[in-house]
């Protein structure tokens, strides 16, 4: 069994991926990769812009050495966190390039770290796609444009063509469950292009496979990305599939950030005993480093089939109780700027918000963002 299958076979998850299914899917992916072209409809007059020249949001600690530019953690973290967390941190989840251009066409060219472009429960557009949004000046809202549909590790494709030639703002989200070796944005020669530097003070999301992005259809549909657009704030996605467990090493790195807020959403990977053991120490660790930065504790969602499986429902209830008790004790002890998000409504009440009872579909992520948004707004004073 490979690493990505193992991290989804979590305690409390209803996703059980077998070697047979994974092997069959991998074989099918390889067949498709061999028959589909990597380049789709590119004109000869494309000019390429390397995003490393202006930077990415969702890529913090920029002054520290990295093994690869698109890793979420700097190199020193390898010795501070569990091996699984380090390995998953090399996915580009949450990273986003911001730029402006008047080009009538926008293309993308990038190389992926892994040949596994998709998973049985998550399409290649979410695992390995590059997802483009643009700001609509008529209502000042970020709206979707197109997402790359990778068929090989090396992707070179037109995202949009035929748009009116006037200056527009764009956001390009990087793959959720794959790493990136190099990324370039293409515009037509003679067009203007301005790469925007990352904005300061991100909202930091620390969590599990759900925060990481399973099982969004596109990188722009995971809830940190949705909330980043709604709040017009930079976000940092520190979701580690199967391994969001309030680790001390991750807490140390969080404390070194000048963040707008910390959203701690680790319960789907923790039982009640571990929640009791680790919640207060993590909050106090962050508070010691950042006395005034809001900390938002999030209960785990209930599995969408827990209504019919009492043991699962009891598991979530115990988790919620443990987190709420820790929150109440911290508040009573005088810890300030501490906020709480209940888990019962995160995915809605109709059981339709997940792909496997655990991991959200786009609908589930949309609902989850809606539950978190008012609490984050309050924490930020918006």
XYZ file of C-alpha atoms in Angstrom:
382
model
C 0.000 0.000 0.000
C 1.400 3.394 -0.889
C 1.445 6.459 1.359
C -1.588 8.168 -0.141
C -3.809 5.123 0.290
C -2.682 4.702 3.871
C -3.409 8.252 4.967
C -7.042 7.900 3.965
C -7.598 4.711 5.942
C -8.076 6.674 9.142
C -9.685 5.699 12.389
C -13.217 7.003 12.138
C -13.144 7.365 8.361
C -15.439 5.327 6.167
C -13.012 5.458 3.267
C -11.393 2.044 2.802
C -9.226 2.025 -0.326
C -7.883 -1.390 -1.278
C -4.672 -2.131 -3.090
C -6.703 -3.621 -5.875
C -8.721 -0.468 -6.481
C -5.660 1.750 -6.211
C -3.680 -0.456 -8.551
C -6.443 -0.562 -11.115
C -6.872 3.194 -10.939
C -3.141 3.776 -11.323
C -3.038 1.505 -14.386
C -5.980 3.316 -15.946
C -4.356 6.696 -15.233
C -1.159 5.587 -16.931
C -3.082 4.427 -20.012
C -4.855 7.763 -20.271
C -1.608 9.672 -19.711
C -0.016 7.788 -22.580
C -2.787 8.647 -25.030
C -3.619 12.271 -24.160
C -1.459 15.197 -25.235
C 0.071 17.475 -22.599
C -0.302 20.576 -24.767
C -3.815 21.726 -25.606
C -4.475 24.539 -28.079
C -1.516 26.832 -27.381
C -0.734 29.540 -29.968
C 2.859 30.254 -30.940
C 2.930 33.753 -29.419
C 2.698 32.850 -25.739
C 5.055 34.606 -23.341
C 5.801 32.775 -20.078
C 6.129 34.290 -16.580
C 7.807 32.330 -13.781
C 5.804 32.776 -10.562
C 8.981 32.430 -8.495
C 9.892 35.931 -9.652
C 7.029 37.506 -7.680
C 5.993 34.880 -5.145
C 3.048 32.825 -3.963
C 0.510 33.259 -1.213
C 0.180 30.203 1.006
C 3.978 29.930 1.059
C 5.179 31.366 4.356
C 8.609 31.474 6.066
C 9.933 32.715 2.729
C 13.272 33.749 4.260
C 14.121 30.184 5.292
C 15.764 27.621 2.956
C 13.499 25.083 1.250
C 14.263 21.801 -0.436
C 11.890 22.846 -3.210
C 10.321 26.243 -3.881
C 6.765 24.858 -3.759
C 7.089 23.019 -0.420
C 4.770 24.363 2.265
C 7.386 24.055 5.018
C 11.029 25.186 5.015
C 13.700 22.484 5.177
C 14.352 22.745 8.933
C 10.856 21.462 9.733
C 11.700 17.960 8.539
C 13.396 17.308 11.887
C 10.579 18.856 13.966
C 7.457 17.060 12.762
C 6.400 13.456 12.130
C 7.643 12.021 8.845
C 4.122 11.807 7.442
C 3.519 15.503 8.115
C 6.770 16.411 6.416
C 5.972 14.283 3.368
C 2.507 15.794 3.014
C 3.880 19.316 3.450
C 5.512 18.914 0.054
C 2.085 19.127 -1.596
C 1.292 22.638 -2.812
C -2.163 22.797 -1.170
C -3.375 26.367 -0.666
C -0.671 28.091 -2.674
C -1.917 30.784 -5.033
C -0.364 33.109 -7.610
C -1.908 36.594 -7.913
C -1.386 38.637 -11.061
C -2.921 41.207 -13.399
C -2.944 41.136 -17.193
C -4.797 42.530 -20.184
C -4.025 39.449 -22.250
C -6.998 37.995 -24.191
C -5.695 34.521 -23.318
C -4.213 32.990 -20.160
C -2.211 29.756 -20.267
C -0.388 27.707 -17.658
C 2.686 25.481 -17.799
C 3.779 23.400 -14.825
C 5.560 20.222 -13.813
C 4.182 17.952 -11.103
C 6.162 16.040 -8.507
C 4.101 12.845 -8.570
C 2.766 10.760 -11.443
C -0.357 10.025 -9.428
C -2.611 12.682 -10.876
C -5.884 11.609 -9.257
C -7.358 9.328 -6.599
C -10.391 7.045 -6.696
C -12.478 9.542 -4.722
C -10.915 12.780 -6.030
C -10.414 13.894 -9.659
C -7.209 15.013 -11.306
C -8.531 18.577 -11.404
C -8.503 18.646 -7.585
C -5.424 16.526 -6.909
C -3.206 18.021 -9.623
C -5.069 20.878 -11.332
C -4.263 24.590 -11.520
C -7.459 26.570 -10.938
C -7.999 30.082 -12.342
C -10.261 32.821 -10.944
C -10.709 36.450 -11.985
C -12.193 39.476 -10.257
C -15.442 40.652 -11.855
C -15.411 44.465 -11.544
C -19.178 44.690 -12.017
C -19.836 43.253 -8.551
C -16.279 43.006 -7.122
C -16.482 39.229 -6.722
C -13.918 36.555 -7.518
C -15.394 34.241 -10.135
C -14.200 30.963 -11.561
C -12.688 30.892 -15.069
C -11.204 27.429 -15.748
C -9.154 24.606 -14.243
C -6.352 22.672 -15.924
C -7.148 19.002 -16.495
C -3.775 17.256 -16.211
C -3.196 14.029 -18.106
C 0.592 13.869 -17.549
C 3.108 15.190 -15.031
C 4.006 17.977 -17.441
C 1.067 20.267 -18.127
C 0.969 22.978 -20.769
C -2.489 24.229 -21.622
C -4.658 27.246 -22.382
C -6.966 28.113 -19.503
C -9.018 30.801 -21.238
C -9.047 32.541 -24.615
C -11.139 35.186 -26.328
C -11.674 37.469 -23.341
C -11.884 41.216 -23.814
C -8.466 42.863 -23.839
C -8.512 44.950 -20.694
C -6.580 44.727 -17.475
C -7.964 42.127 -15.080
C -6.980 40.668 -11.723
C -6.416 36.897 -11.544
C -5.773 34.232 -8.919
C -4.331 30.842 -9.818
C -4.626 28.085 -7.198
C -2.029 25.309 -7.227
C -2.680 21.536 -6.889
C -4.023 20.221 -3.578
C -2.598 16.688 -3.381
C 0.453 16.906 -5.614
C 3.680 18.837 -5.490
C 4.891 21.303 -8.090
C 8.403 21.501 -9.491
C 7.932 24.604 -11.653
C 5.017 26.857 -12.618
C 4.699 29.489 -15.332
C 1.754 31.646 -16.418
C 1.353 32.359 -20.115
C 0.033 35.537 -21.736
C 0.025 36.611 -25.372
C 3.085 38.580 -26.456
C 2.532 42.305 -26.335
C 0.147 42.035 -23.392
C 0.789 43.563 -20.001
C 1.561 41.350 -17.009
C 2.138 42.230 -13.354
C 2.817 39.569 -10.755
C 1.595 40.515 -7.281
C 3.717 39.844 -4.230
C 2.114 37.852 -1.387
C 0.003 39.840 1.041
C 1.017 39.793 4.733
C -0.816 38.322 7.758
C -2.496 35.186 6.411
C -5.370 33.332 8.028
C -3.719 30.039 8.971
C -5.723 26.805 8.726
C -4.137 23.847 10.534
C -5.975 20.571 10.116
C -6.505 17.227 8.467
C -7.281 15.799 5.026
C -10.375 18.006 4.955
C -8.278 21.165 5.298
C -5.756 19.634 2.886
C -8.544 19.521 0.306
C -10.040 16.021 0.100
C -12.234 15.704 -1.898
C -12.664 19.030 -3.703
C -13.142 18.897 -7.456
C -10.822 21.885 -7.912
C -8.203 23.643 -5.723
C -10.368 26.766 -5.496
C -13.225 24.831 -3.897
C -11.596 23.824 -0.607
C -12.901 25.958 2.285
C -9.675 27.913 3.047
C -9.652 29.075 -0.584
C -13.370 29.930 -0.509
C -12.912 31.937 2.687
C -9.831 33.669 1.295
C -11.905 34.970 -1.592
C -14.879 35.947 0.553
C -12.769 37.778 3.116
C -10.228 39.084 0.586
C -7.399 37.802 2.786
C -4.361 35.596 2.185
C -4.626 32.080 3.604
C -2.115 29.412 4.554
C -3.290 25.812 4.181
C -1.564 23.504 6.656
C -3.809 20.505 6.189
C -1.996 17.173 6.533
C -4.088 14.230 5.444
C -4.507 11.773 8.312
C -1.938 13.669 10.365
C -3.495 16.850 11.730
C -2.922 16.123 15.411
C -1.913 19.387 17.095
C 1.786 18.507 16.923
C 4.238 20.609 18.938
C 6.545 21.065 15.947
C 3.735 22.464 13.820
C 2.711 24.682 16.730
C 6.234 26.099 16.898
C 6.122 27.057 13.227
C 2.684 28.612 13.608
C 3.966 30.753 16.453
C 6.723 32.109 14.225
C 4.155 33.522 11.797
C 2.615 36.967 11.957
C -0.841 35.555 11.277
C -4.215 37.275 11.180
C -5.785 34.266 12.914
C -5.181 30.589 13.593
C -7.971 28.160 12.680
C -7.264 24.849 14.467
C -9.312 22.068 12.851
C -7.593 18.824 13.843
C -10.343 16.780 15.501
C -11.112 14.471 12.519
C -7.666 12.906 13.169
C -7.965 12.847 16.975
C -9.977 10.927 19.546
C -11.357 12.526 22.700
C -8.374 11.527 24.862
C -5.898 13.115 22.463
C -8.080 16.225 22.169
C -7.982 16.574 25.956
C -4.235 15.973 26.033
C -3.178 18.372 23.263
C -5.662 21.235 22.896
C -4.671 23.357 25.891
C -0.902 22.921 25.321
C -1.229 24.003 21.675
C -3.325 27.046 22.578
C -0.872 28.058 25.302
C 2.066 27.498 22.938
C 0.493 29.818 20.379
C -0.568 32.347 22.976
C 2.962 32.515 24.400
C 4.324 33.322 20.944
C 1.427 35.535 19.782
C -0.475 37.052 22.741
C -3.149 38.801 20.668
C -3.647 36.668 17.549
C -7.155 35.137 17.444
C -7.296 31.354 17.843
C -10.364 29.575 16.490
C -11.025 26.003 17.635
C -13.175 23.892 15.307
C -15.123 20.771 16.254
C -14.980 17.863 13.834
C -17.839 17.408 11.384
C -20.044 14.430 11.999
C -19.730 11.695 9.383
C -22.734 12.097 7.146
C -23.803 8.506 7.810
C -23.325 8.736 11.575
C -27.100 9.142 11.941
C -27.371 5.407 11.260
C -24.095 4.282 12.914
C -24.350 5.001 16.628
C -20.692 4.274 17.390
C -19.647 6.992 14.945
C -22.124 9.448 16.375
C -20.894 8.716 19.899
C -17.298 9.193 18.722
C -18.050 12.674 17.400
C -20.029 13.588 20.511
C -17.076 12.643 22.715
C -14.701 14.660 20.539
C -16.947 17.702 20.700
C -17.288 17.409 24.464
C -13.510 17.192 24.942
C -12.822 20.252 22.783
C -15.566 22.301 24.415
C -14.272 21.422 27.874
C -10.761 22.522 26.877
C -12.164 25.753 25.422
C -14.177 26.485 28.585
C -11.195 25.805 30.853
C -8.891 28.009 28.781
C -11.450 30.806 28.730
C -11.987 30.516 32.484
C -8.220 30.709 32.962
C -8.166 34.071 31.203
C -6.958 33.109 27.713
C -8.124 35.907 25.447
C -9.106 36.066 21.775
C -10.278 32.455 21.746
C -13.207 31.471 19.489
C -15.198 28.305 18.828
C -16.908 26.698 15.810
C -19.402 23.886 16.421
C -19.208 20.843 14.167
C -22.791 19.640 13.818
C -23.704 21.999 10.962
C -20.408 22.017 9.067
C -21.660 19.717 6.302
C -25.370 20.530 6.498
C -28.159 18.310 7.791
C -29.182 16.377 4.677
C -26.260 13.871 4.527
C -25.351 15.068 1.010
C -22.100 16.905 1.738
C -19.418 14.224 1.347
C -18.022 11.700 -1.101
C -17.453 8.956 1.496
C -19.257 10.132 4.682
C -16.045 11.840 5.814
C -14.478 14.026 3.122
C -16.492 16.932 1.676
C -17.604 17.353 -1.875
C -17.686 20.915 -3.214
C -21.119 21.219 -1.617
C -19.687 20.196 1.742
C -16.808 22.644 1.464
C -19.186 25.441 0.511
C -21.314 24.707 3.571
C -18.280 24.421 5.828
C -17.017 27.822 4.697
C -20.434 29.271 5.454
C -20.367 28.014 9.047
C -16.814 29.217 9.686
C -17.123 32.612 8.010
C -19.083 34.538 10.683
C -16.789 33.298 13.457
C -13.659 34.241 11.514
C -15.154 37.633 10.689
C -15.847 38.231 14.366
C -12.325 37.151 15.307
C -10.864 39.557 12.739
C -13.185 42.394 13.717
C -14.772 42.540 10.266
